[in-house]
């Protein structure tokens, strides 16, 4: 057992709190729902990037490469100034939804390069231009461009030409749980000597200005030159800096004069900025104390050279804090290398190992302290102006029970700095490979009573907690349980049982709320797949009526099988669960029956002519017709598959007896799901919405290169709609869906995401897992042509492996050294200081694999780490 694994055990057993400090500072607190107190929910406008440097945040803190304690009382991050920018670089810049031609968009270059699960070692890279940062150019040019134009990125401005920039590596190493060593290494990549200010910041989250607790912690400079940090709840720390650099102090308070034209005495959050940029001596505290501070290192770095800054934050006072500094760093990096070496021992491809390690680093760095008490947010704070009355009946007003103050895995700490229920479920699969305890706790967290609605709904995301994400929590719970079981040698039944009981409530919510006519056909809003359909399915349809969804119904069929599988596992030690297993088995059959005969009116979600599943539009005059869009909607039925071994039935007589009775008296339903009485490979039984013949027909379309199969995975929309868009005429309006392999060309759901053709990792991963389970039943004798029309037949496992390689190929160097994820950008492809740093984008171009959307959404794209990890035969 290596050192990092021992730290994980110590943390698990509450012997040492190795996770007390971590990368829990977000990259964008401005423009979030939590900080929005406008009448109509204009979050992007209420606190802007420009206002962020002057406004004390209510609910969280932001910074570059930041860390904090797990309640975010104390924060540390690094800021810079190249002596040309109009502001110091304290936070990551990006465009608001209205500024970007494809909505909100981060406009910086930074990379998460390494992190162990306990954050005993972490490393990231920030690229800072030596010329003035082109804030206005980025805003104006992106605002000018249309939906069909490419996004204008920082690298497109030419600011990195001639390598006139600094590479800033920020590293952390823990000597102990709260004894943290910090190393900042600045490389001048340019041909000329260049100077900059490096400003390691430390500050308290403002907890005193809201009228609940007036205690205001302090920090001050002692006669040794250390910043002493004194906090009633957190304890006392020292921030020790090497060398002679001045310390600047101000207060983490809102500059009301600048923002609201309401002057008041004192110094403010933007004081260090105003002191450096504008020379305002009264912007910082005259005495070296306050609630925000920074060491001011002014460096001049020769061409091609580097300089290093060393700091140490610890509760212990050291006379020589840097005596053992380099040795500790060396040991923690060695620990990290050993941890990943042990995990990757069966991966021979060096490039794959690097991709996997960076993917895991992104997942580790994307943890964030998320604080949001909805009742307080709606009511307002005693010491602040009351919120407008409109908010009492506005966003999230039905979620007053929700009170979050936890470390949570984020999709992306700039573009999506808030948790999303189905995103998080996918994050936990690769995270469970390295830190199953954290994965289990995250799965439990979202089912806690202060998260889950009293009616059983899981919170979707802060923009609308009541929106509907696909019900994948059951699937992820089972997968985390099995991954943990493989790593630990035993299953954590307590974890499984705890989440299972809460998912019973969630399942009931789905049945009661999303089965419009009580006929086992489900409607689930947009179900996470943004603009994939003809309409915004979360709102009232322009045609009236409602949609009977192939995907909503299939997601529920999958959920039902997940609950069945968990109840059977729990039945091994408690026979009471056999009755619940029976309930979910029968419910699955009812859903299968409903899909084959909607409302007992002869409408089948499967189209026999097209050999594909479609949504059915149910109009107000009681007519039904299929909307023939060939999209991921029609492939979701593949997700609903489970294989059960005969020995399981032999050990559970109550379940088996009821199952046989039901199958005998409802042969119409039994015939829909599989040849139940024909055992597959190894005496196994198959539960699926697709019998073998129909599955082959669906795979024929999915594996066709002119439809869904891309060189880089499965597209979310068939390429057939490039030349043949689906068009629907309704109430004098025309609605259409066209194959769009890259950025969105509509404003539906904000326009920053697009499901009309690109490749998305979460659904691709589920397709791969489904094929693996089908193979578990059918074995090697069952083969399918792949690609369709090639004349080459492969087993379902071979197809799953081949699809995995297509997805991995997005990030891998090809024979010419190019990575598809970088597209045609030559600097990213060729430059030695760019080409091996990977972005794990939100989604990928359906034809060429180029990264699209949020640049840092390692979240579910981090599933590539699991795909790279070899599976046991």
Coordinates of N, CA and C in Angstrom, one line a residue, residues 578-766:
X578 N -36.4 -8.8 -1.3 CA -36.9 -9.6 -2.4 C -38.3 -9.0 -2.9
X579 N -39.1 -8.5 -2.0 CA -40.4 -8.0 -2.4 C -40.2 -6.7 -3.2
X580 N -39.2 -5.9 -2.9 CA -38.9 -4.7 -3.7 C -38.3 -5.1 -5.0
X581 N -37.5 -6.1 -5.1 CA -37.0 -6.6 -6.3 C -38.1 -7.0 -7.3
X582 N -39.1 -7.6 -6.7 CA -40.3 -8.0 -7.5 C -41.0 -6.8 -8.0
X583 N -41.2 -5.8 -7.1 CA -41.9 -4.6 -7.6 C -41.2 -3.9 -8.8
X584 N -39.9 -3.8 -8.7 CA -39.2 -3.2 -9.8 C -39.1 -4.0 -11.1
X585 N -39.1 -5.4 -10.9 CA -39.1 -6.2 -12.1 C -40.5 -6.0 -12.8
X586 N -41.6 -6.0 -12.1 CA -42.9 -5.9 -12.7 C -43.0 -4.5 -13.3
X587 N -42.5 -3.4 -12.6 CA -42.6 -2.1 -13.1 C -41.8 -2.0 -14.4
X588 N -40.7 -2.6 -14.5 CA -40.0 -2.6 -15.8 C -40.8 -3.2 -16.9
X589 N -41.5 -4.3 -16.6 CA -42.3 -4.9 -17.7 C -43.4 -4.0 -18.1
X590 N -44.0 -3.3 -17.1 CA -45.1 -2.4 -17.5 C -44.6 -1.3 -18.4
X591 N -43.4 -0.8 -18.1 CA -42.8 0.3 -19.0 C -42.6 -0.2 -20.4
X592 N -42.0 -1.4 -20.4 CA -41.8 -2.1 -21.8 C -43.1 -2.2 -22.5
X593 N -44.1 -2.6 -21.8 CA -45.4 -2.8 -22.5 C -46.0 -1.4 -22.9
X594 N -45.8 -0.4 -22.1 CA -46.3 0.9 -22.5 C -45.6 1.5 -23.7
X595 N -44.3 1.2 -23.8 CA -43.6 1.7 -25.0 C -44.0 1.0 -26.3
X596 N -44.5 -0.2 -26.1 CA -45.0 -1.0 -27.3 C -46.4 -0.6 -27.7
X597 N -47.2 0.0 -26.7 CA -48.6 0.3 -27.0 C -49.0 1.4 -26.1
X598 N -48.6 2.6 -26.5 CA -48.9 3.9 -25.7 C -50.4 4.0 -25.5
X599 N -50.7 4.1 -24.2 CA -52.1 4.3 -23.8 C -53.1 3.3 -24.3
X600 N -52.5 2.1 -24.6 CA -53.4 1.0 -25.2 C -54.1 1.5 -26.5
X601 N -53.5 2.4 -27.2 CA -54.1 2.9 -28.5 C -53.3 2.5 -29.7
X602 N -52.5 1.5 -29.6 CA -51.8 0.9 -30.7 C -50.6 1.8 -31.2
X603 N -50.2 2.8 -30.4 CA -49.0 3.6 -30.7 C -47.7 3.0 -30.1
X604 N -46.8 2.8 -31.0 CA -45.5 2.2 -30.5 C -44.4 3.2 -30.6
X605 N -43.6 3.4 -29.6 CA -42.5 4.4 -29.7 C -41.4 3.9 -30.7
X606 N -41.5 2.6 -31.0 CA -40.6 2.0 -32.0 C -41.2 2.1 -33.3
X607 N -40.5 2.7 -34.3 CA -41.1 2.8 -35.7 C -40.5 1.6 -36.5
X608 N -41.4 0.7 -36.9 CA -41.0 -0.5 -37.5 C -40.4 -0.2 -38.9
X609 N -40.9 0.8 -39.6 CA -40.4 1.1 -40.9 C -39.0 1.7 -40.8
X610 N -38.8 2.7 -39.9 CA -37.4 3.3 -39.8 C -36.5 2.5 -38.9
X611 N -37.1 1.5 -38.1 CA -36.3 0.8 -37.2 C -35.5 1.7 -36.2
X612 N -36.3 2.5 -35.5 CA -35.8 3.5 -34.6 C -36.8 3.9 -33.6
X613 N -36.4 4.4 -32.5 CA -37.4 4.9 -31.5 C -37.5 6.4 -31.7
X614 N -38.8 6.9 -31.6 CA -39.0 8.3 -31.7 C -39.9 8.8 -30.5
X615 N -39.9 10.1 -30.3 CA -40.9 10.7 -29.4 C -42.2 10.8 -30.1
X616 N -43.3 10.8 -29.3 CA -44.6 10.9 -29.9 C -45.3 12.1 -29.4
X617 N -45.7 13.0 -30.3 CA -46.4 14.2 -29.9 C -47.9 13.9 -29.7
X618 N -48.4 14.2 -28.5 CA -49.8 14.0 -28.2 C -50.5 15.4 -28.2
X619 N -51.3 15.7 -29.3 CA -51.9 17.0 -29.5 C -53.2 17.2 -28.6
X620 N -53.6 18.5 -28.4 CA -54.8 18.7 -27.6 C -56.0 18.1 -28.1
X621 N -56.1 17.8 -29.5 CA -57.3 17.2 -30.0 C -57.1 15.6 -30.0
X622 N -56.2 15.2 -29.2 CA -56.0 13.7 -28.9 C -55.5 12.9 -30.1
X623 N -54.7 13.6 -30.9 CA -54.0 12.9 -32.0 C -52.6 12.7 -31.5
X624 N -52.0 11.6 -32.0 CA -50.6 11.2 -31.7 C -49.9 11.0 -33.0
X625 N -48.6 11.5 -33.1 CA -47.8 11.2 -34.3 C -46.3 11.3 -33.8
X626 N -45.5 10.4 -34.5 CA -44.1 10.4 -34.2 C -43.4 11.5 -34.8
X627 N -42.5 12.2 -34.0 CA -41.6 13.2 -34.5 C -40.3 12.5 -34.9
X628 N -40.1 12.3 -36.2 CA -39.1 11.5 -36.7 C -37.7 12.1 -36.7
X629 N -37.2 12.5 -35.6 CA -35.8 13.0 -35.4 C -34.9 11.9 -35.0
X630 N -34.0 11.5 -35.8 CA -33.0 10.5 -35.4 C -31.9 11.1 -34.5
X631 N -32.1 10.9 -33.2 CA -31.2 11.5 -32.3 C -30.9 10.5 -31.2
X632 N -30.1 11.0 -30.2 CA -29.8 10.2 -29.0 C -31.1 9.7 -28.3
X633 N -32.2 10.5 -28.5 CA -33.5 10.1 -27.9 C -33.8 8.6 -28.2
X634 N -33.5 8.3 -29.5 CA -33.8 6.9 -29.9 C -32.8 5.9 -29.6
X635 N -31.7 6.3 -29.0 CA -30.7 5.3 -28.6 C -30.7 5.1 -27.1
X636 N -31.3 6.0 -26.3 CA -31.4 5.8 -24.9 C -32.0 4.5 -24.5
X637 N -33.0 3.9 -25.3 CA -33.5 2.6 -24.9 C -32.4 1.5 -24.7
X638 N -31.3 1.7 -25.3 CA -30.2 0.7 -25.2 C -29.7 0.7 -23.7
X639 N -29.9 1.8 -23.0 CA -29.3 1.9 -21.6 C -30.0 1.0 -20.7
X640 N -31.3 0.7 -21.0 CA -32.1 -0.1 -20.1 C -31.8 -1.6 -20.3
X641 N -30.7 -2.1 -19.7 CA -30.4 -3.5 -19.9 C -29.7 -4.0 -18.6
X642 N -30.1 -5.2 -18.2 CA -29.5 -5.8 -17.0 C -29.4 -7.3 -17.3
X643 N -28.4 -7.9 -16.8 CA -28.1 -9.4 -16.9 C -28.1 -10.0 -15.5
X644 N -28.9 -11.0 -15.3 CA -29.0 -11.7 -14.0 C -28.5 -13.1 -14.1
X645 N -27.7 -13.6 -13.2 CA -27.2 -14.9 -13.2 C -28.2 -15.9 -12.6
X646 N -28.3 -17.1 -13.1 CA -29.2 -18.1 -12.6 C -29.1 -18.4 -11.1
X647 N -27.8 -18.3 -10.6 CA -27.6 -18.6 -9.2 C -28.3 -17.6 -8.3
X648 N -28.5 -16.4 -8.8 CA -29.2 -15.4 -8.1 C -30.6 -15.8 -7.8
X649 N -31.3 -16.4 -8.9 CA -32.7 -16.8 -8.7 C -32.7 -18.0 -7.8
X650 N -31.7 -18.9 -7.9 CA -31.7 -20.1 -7.1 C -31.7 -19.7 -5.6
X651 N -31.0 -18.6 -5.3 CA -30.8 -18.2 -3.9 C -31.9 -17.3 -3.3
X652 N -32.9 -16.9 -4.2 CA -34.0 -16.0 -3.8 C -35.3 -16.6 -4.2
X653 N -35.8 -17.5 -3.4 CA -37.1 -18.2 -3.8 C -38.3 -17.3 -3.9
X654 N -38.4 -16.4 -2.9 CA -39.6 -15.5 -3.0 C -39.7 -14.7 -4.2
X655 N -38.6 -14.1 -4.6 CA -38.5 -13.3 -5.8 C -38.8 -14.2 -7.0
X656 N -38.1 -15.3 -7.1 CA -38.3 -16.2 -8.2 C -39.7 -16.7 -8.4
X657 N -40.3 -17.1 -7.3 CA -41.7 -17.6 -7.4 C -42.7 -16.5 -7.9
X658 N -42.5 -15.3 -7.4 CA -43.4 -14.2 -7.9 C -43.1 -13.9 -9.4
X659 N -41.8 -13.9 -9.7 CA -41.4 -13.6 -11.1 C -42.0 -14.6 -12.1
X660 N -42.0 -15.9 -11.7 CA -42.5 -17.0 -12.6 C -44.0 -16.8 -12.7
X661 N -44.7 -16.5 -11.6 CA -46.1 -16.3 -11.7 C -46.5 -15.2 -12.6
X662 N -45.7 -14.1 -12.5 CA -46.1 -12.9 -13.3 C -45.8 -13.2 -14.8
X663 N -44.7 -13.8 -15.1 CA -44.4 -14.1 -16.5 C -45.4 -15.1 -17.1
X664 N -45.9 -16.0 -16.3 CA -46.9 -17.0 -16.7 C -48.2 -16.3 -17.1
X665 N -48.6 -15.3 -16.3 CA -49.9 -14.7 -16.5 C -49.9 -13.4 -17.3
X666 N -48.7 -12.9 -17.6 CA -48.5 -11.8 -18.5 C -47.5 -12.1 -19.6
X667 N -47.8 -13.1 -20.4 CA -46.8 -13.5 -21.4 C -46.6 -12.4 -22.4
X668 N -47.6 -11.5 -22.6 CA -47.6 -10.4 -23.5 C -46.4 -9.4 -23.1
X669 N -46.2 -9.2 -21.8 CA -45.2 -8.4 -21.4 C -43.8 -9.1 -21.4
X670 N -43.8 -10.3 -21.0 CA -42.6 -11.1 -21.0 C -42.0 -11.2 -22.3
X671 N -42.8 -11.3 -23.3 CA -42.2 -11.4 -24.7 C -41.6 -10.1 -25.2
X672 N -41.9 -9.0 -24.6 CA -41.4 -7.8 -25.0 C -39.9 -7.5 -24.7
X673 N -39.5 -8.1 -23.5 CA -38.2 -7.7 -23.0 C -37.1 -8.6 -23.5
X674 N -37.3 -9.9 -23.7 CA -36.2 -10.8 -24.1 C -36.8 -12.1 -24.2
X675 N -36.0 -13.0 -24.7 CA -36.4 -14.5 -24.7 C -36.0 -14.9 -23.3
X676 N -36.9 -14.6 -22.3 CA -36.6 -14.8 -20.9 C -36.2 -16.2 -20.6
X677 N -36.9 -17.2 -21.2 CA -36.7 -18.5 -20.8 C -35.5 -19.2 -21.6
X678 N -34.9 -18.4 -22.5 CA -33.7 -18.9 -23.2 C -32.5 -18.3 -22.5
X679 N -31.8 -19.1 -21.8 CA -30.7 -18.6 -21.0 C -29.5 -18.3 -22.0
X680 N -28.8 -17.2 -21.6 CA -27.6 -16.8 -22.4 C -26.4 -17.5 -21.9
X681 N -25.3 -16.9 -22.3 CA -24.0 -17.4 -21.9 C -23.9 -17.5 -20.4
X682 N -23.5 -18.7 -20.0 CA -23.2 -19.0 -18.6 C -24.5 -19.0 -17.7
X683 N -25.6 -19.4 -18.3 CA -26.9 -19.5 -17.5 C -27.3 -18.2 -17.0
X684 N -27.4 -17.2 -17.9 CA -27.8 -15.9 -17.6 C -29.1 -15.5 -18.2
X685 N -29.8 -14.5 -17.6 CA -31.1 -14.0 -18.1 C -30.9 -12.6 -18.4
X686 N -31.6 -12.1 -19.5 CA -31.5 -10.8 -20.0 C -32.8 -10.0 -19.7
X687 N -32.6 -8.8 -19.1 CA -33.7 -7.8 -19.0 C -33.3 -6.7 -19.9
X688 N -34.1 -6.4 -20.9 CA -33.8 -5.3 -21.9 C -35.1 -4.9 -22.6
X689 N -35.1 -3.6 -23.0 CA -36.2 -3.1 -23.8 C -36.1 -3.7 -25.3
X690 N -34.9 -4.2 -25.6 CA -34.6 -4.6 -26.9 C -34.3 -6.1 -27.0
X691 N -35.1 -6.9 -27.8 CA -34.8 -8.2 -28.1 C -33.7 -8.2 -29.1
X692 N -33.0 -9.3 -29.3 CA -31.8 -9.4 -30.1 C -32.0 -8.9 -31.5
X693 N -33.1 -9.2 -32.2 CA -33.4 -8.7 -33.5 C -33.5 -7.2 -33.6
X694 N -34.3 -6.7 -32.7 CA -34.5 -5.2 -32.7 C -33.2 -4.5 -32.3
X695 N -32.5 -5.0 -31.4 CA -31.2 -4.4 -31.0 C -30.3 -4.3 -32.2
X696 N -30.2 -5.4 -33.0 CA -29.4 -5.4 -34.2 C -29.8 -4.3 -35.1
X697 N -31.1 -4.1 -35.3 CA -31.6 -3.1 -36.2 C -31.2 -1.7 -35.7
X698 N -31.3 -1.5 -34.4 CA -30.9 -0.2 -33.8 C -29.4 0.1 -33.9
X699 N -28.6 -1.0 -33.7 CA -27.2 -0.8 -33.8 C -26.8 -0.6 -35.2
X700 N -27.6 -1.1 -36.2 CA -27.3 -0.9 -37.6 C -27.2 0.6 -37.9
X701 N -28.2 1.3 -37.3 CA -28.2 2.8 -37.5 C -27.1 3.4 -36.7
X702 N -27.0 3.0 -35.5 CA -26.0 3.7 -34.6 C -24.6 3.5 -35.1
X703 N -24.3 2.4 -35.7 CA -22.9 2.1 -36.2 C -22.7 2.5 -37.7
X704 N -23.6 3.3 -38.2 CA -23.5 3.7 -39.6 C -22.7 5.0 -39.6
X705 N -21.7 5.1 -40.4 CA -20.8 6.3 -40.4 C -21.5 7.5 -41.0
X706 N -22.5 7.3 -41.9 CA -23.3 8.4 -42.4 C -24.4 8.8 -41.5
X707 N -24.5 8.1 -40.4 CA -25.6 8.5 -39.4 C -24.9 8.9 -38.0
X708 N -24.8 7.9 -37.1 CA -24.4 8.3 -35.8 C -22.9 8.1 -35.5
X709 N -22.3 7.1 -36.2 CA -20.9 6.7 -35.9 C -19.9 7.7 -36.5
X710 N -19.2 8.4 -35.6 CA -18.1 9.3 -36.0 C -16.8 8.6 -35.8
X711 N -15.8 9.1 -36.3 CA -14.4 8.6 -36.1 C -14.1 8.8 -34.6
X712 N -14.8 9.6 -33.9 CA -14.5 10.0 -32.5 C -15.6 9.6 -31.5
X713 N -16.5 8.7 -31.9 CA -17.6 8.3 -31.0 C -18.9 8.4 -31.7
X714 N -20.0 8.3 -30.8 CA -21.3 8.3 -31.3 C -21.9 9.8 -31.2
X715 N -22.4 10.3 -32.4 CA -23.0 11.6 -32.4 C -24.3 11.6 -31.7
X716 N -24.7 12.8 -31.2 CA -26.0 12.9 -30.5 C -27.1 13.1 -31.5
X717 N -26.8 13.4 -32.8 CA -27.9 13.4 -33.8 C -27.3 12.8 -35.1
X718 N -28.2 12.1 -35.8 CA -27.7 11.5 -37.0 C -27.3 12.5 -38.0
X719 N -26.2 12.2 -38.7 CA -25.7 13.1 -39.8 C -26.6 13.1 -41.0
X720 N -27.6 12.2 -41.0 CA -28.6 12.2 -42.1 C -29.4 13.5 -42.1
X721 N -29.5 14.2 -41.0 CA -30.2 15.5 -40.9 C -29.4 16.7 -41.4
X722 N -28.2 16.4 -41.9 CA -27.4 17.5 -42.5 C -28.1 18.0 -43.8
X723 N -28.4 17.0 -44.6 CA -29.0 17.3 -45.9 C -30.6 17.2 -45.8
X724 N -31.0 16.5 -44.8 CA -32.5 16.3 -44.6 C -32.9 16.7 -43.2
X725 N -32.9 18.0 -42.9 CA -33.4 18.4 -41.6 C -34.8 18.0 -41.3
X726 N -35.1 17.7 -40.1 CA -36.5 17.4 -39.7 C -37.2 18.7 -39.6
X727 N -38.4 18.8 -40.2 CA -39.2 20.0 -40.2 C -40.6 19.7 -39.7
X728 N -41.1 20.5 -38.8 CA -42.5 20.4 -38.3 C -43.2 21.7 -38.4
X729 N -44.3 21.7 -39.0 CA -45.2 22.9 -39.1 C -46.3 22.8 -38.1
X730 N -46.4 23.8 -37.3 CA -47.4 23.8 -36.2 C -47.9 25.2 -35.9
X731 N -49.2 25.5 -35.9 CA -49.8 26.8 -35.6 C -49.1 27.9 -36.3
X732 N -48.9 27.7 -37.6 CA -48.3 28.8 -38.4 C -46.8 29.0 -38.2
X733 N -46.2 28.2 -37.4 CA -44.7 28.3 -37.2 C -44.0 27.1 -37.8
X734 N -42.7 27.3 -38.1 CA -41.9 26.1 -38.6 C -40.8 25.8 -37.6
X735 N -40.7 24.6 -37.2 CA -39.7 24.1 -36.3 C -38.8 23.1 -37.0
X736 N -37.5 23.2 -36.8 CA -36.6 22.2 -37.5 C -35.5 21.8 -36.6
X737 N -34.9 20.7 -37.0 CA -33.7 20.2 -36.3 C -32.8 19.7 -37.4
X738 N -31.6 20.3 -37.4 CA -30.6 20.1 -38.4 C -29.3 19.6 -37.8
X739 N -28.6 18.7 -38.4 CA -27.3 18.2 -37.9 C -26.3 19.4 -37.8
X740 N -25.8 19.7 -36.6 CA -24.9 20.8 -36.4 C -23.8 20.2 -35.5
X741 N -22.7 19.8 -36.1 CA -21.7 19.0 -35.4 C -20.8 19.8 -34.4
X742 N -20.9 21.1 -34.4 CA -20.0 21.9 -33.5 C -20.9 22.7 -32.5
X743 N -20.6 24.0 -32.5 CA -21.3 25.0 -31.6 C -22.8 25.1 -32.0
X744 N -23.6 25.4 -31.1 CA -25.0 25.6 -31.3 C -25.3 26.8 -32.2
X745 N -26.3 26.6 -33.1 CA -26.7 27.7 -33.9 C -28.1 28.3 -33.5
X746 N -28.5 27.8 -32.3 CA -29.8 28.3 -31.7 C -29.5 28.9 -30.4
X747 N -30.5 29.7 -29.8 CA -30.4 30.2 -28.5 C -31.1 29.4 -27.5
X748 N -31.6 28.2 -27.9 CA -32.4 27.3 -27.0 C -31.5 26.9 -25.8
X749 N -32.0 27.1 -24.6 CA -31.3 26.8 -23.4 C -30.0 27.6 -23.3
X750 N -30.0 28.8 -23.8 CA -28.9 29.7 -23.7 C -27.9 29.7 -24.9
X751 N -27.9 28.5 -25.6 CA -27.0 28.4 -26.8 C -25.6 28.1 -26.5
X752 N -25.2 27.8 -25.2 CA -23.8 27.5 -25.0 C -23.5 26.0 -25.1
X753 N -24.6 25.2 -25.2 CA -24.4 23.8 -25.4 C -25.2 23.3 -26.6
X754 N -24.8 22.2 -27.2 CA -25.4 21.8 -28.4 C -25.4 20.2 -28.5
X755 N -26.6 19.7 -28.6 CA -26.8 18.2 -28.7 C -27.2 17.8 -30.1
X756 N -27.1 18.7 -31.1 CA -27.6 18.4 -32.4 C -26.5 17.9 -33.3
X757 N -25.7 17.0 -32.8 CA -24.6 16.4 -33.7 C -23.3 16.1 -33.0
X758 N -22.9 16.9 -32.0 CA -21.6 16.6 -31.4 C -21.6 15.3 -30.6
X759 N -20.4 15.0 -30.1 CA -20.1 13.8 -29.3 C -20.1 14.2 -27.9
X760 N -20.8 13.5 -27.1 CA -20.9 13.8 -25.6 C -20.4 12.6 -24.9
X761 N -19.6 12.7 -23.9 CA -19.0 11.6 -23.2 C -20.0 10.8 -22.3
X762 N -21.0 11.5 -21.6 CA -21.8 10.7 -20.7 C -22.7 9.7 -21.4
X763 N -23.3 10.1 -22.5 CA -24.2 9.1 -23.2 C -23.3 8.1 -24.0
X764 N -22.2 8.5 -24.5 CA -21.3 7.5 -25.1 C -20.9 6.5 -24.1
X765 N -20.5 6.9 -22.9 CA -20.1 6.0 -21.9 C -21.2 5.0 -21.6
X766 N -22.4 5.5 -21.5 CA -23.6 4.6 -21.2 C -23.8 3.6 -22.3

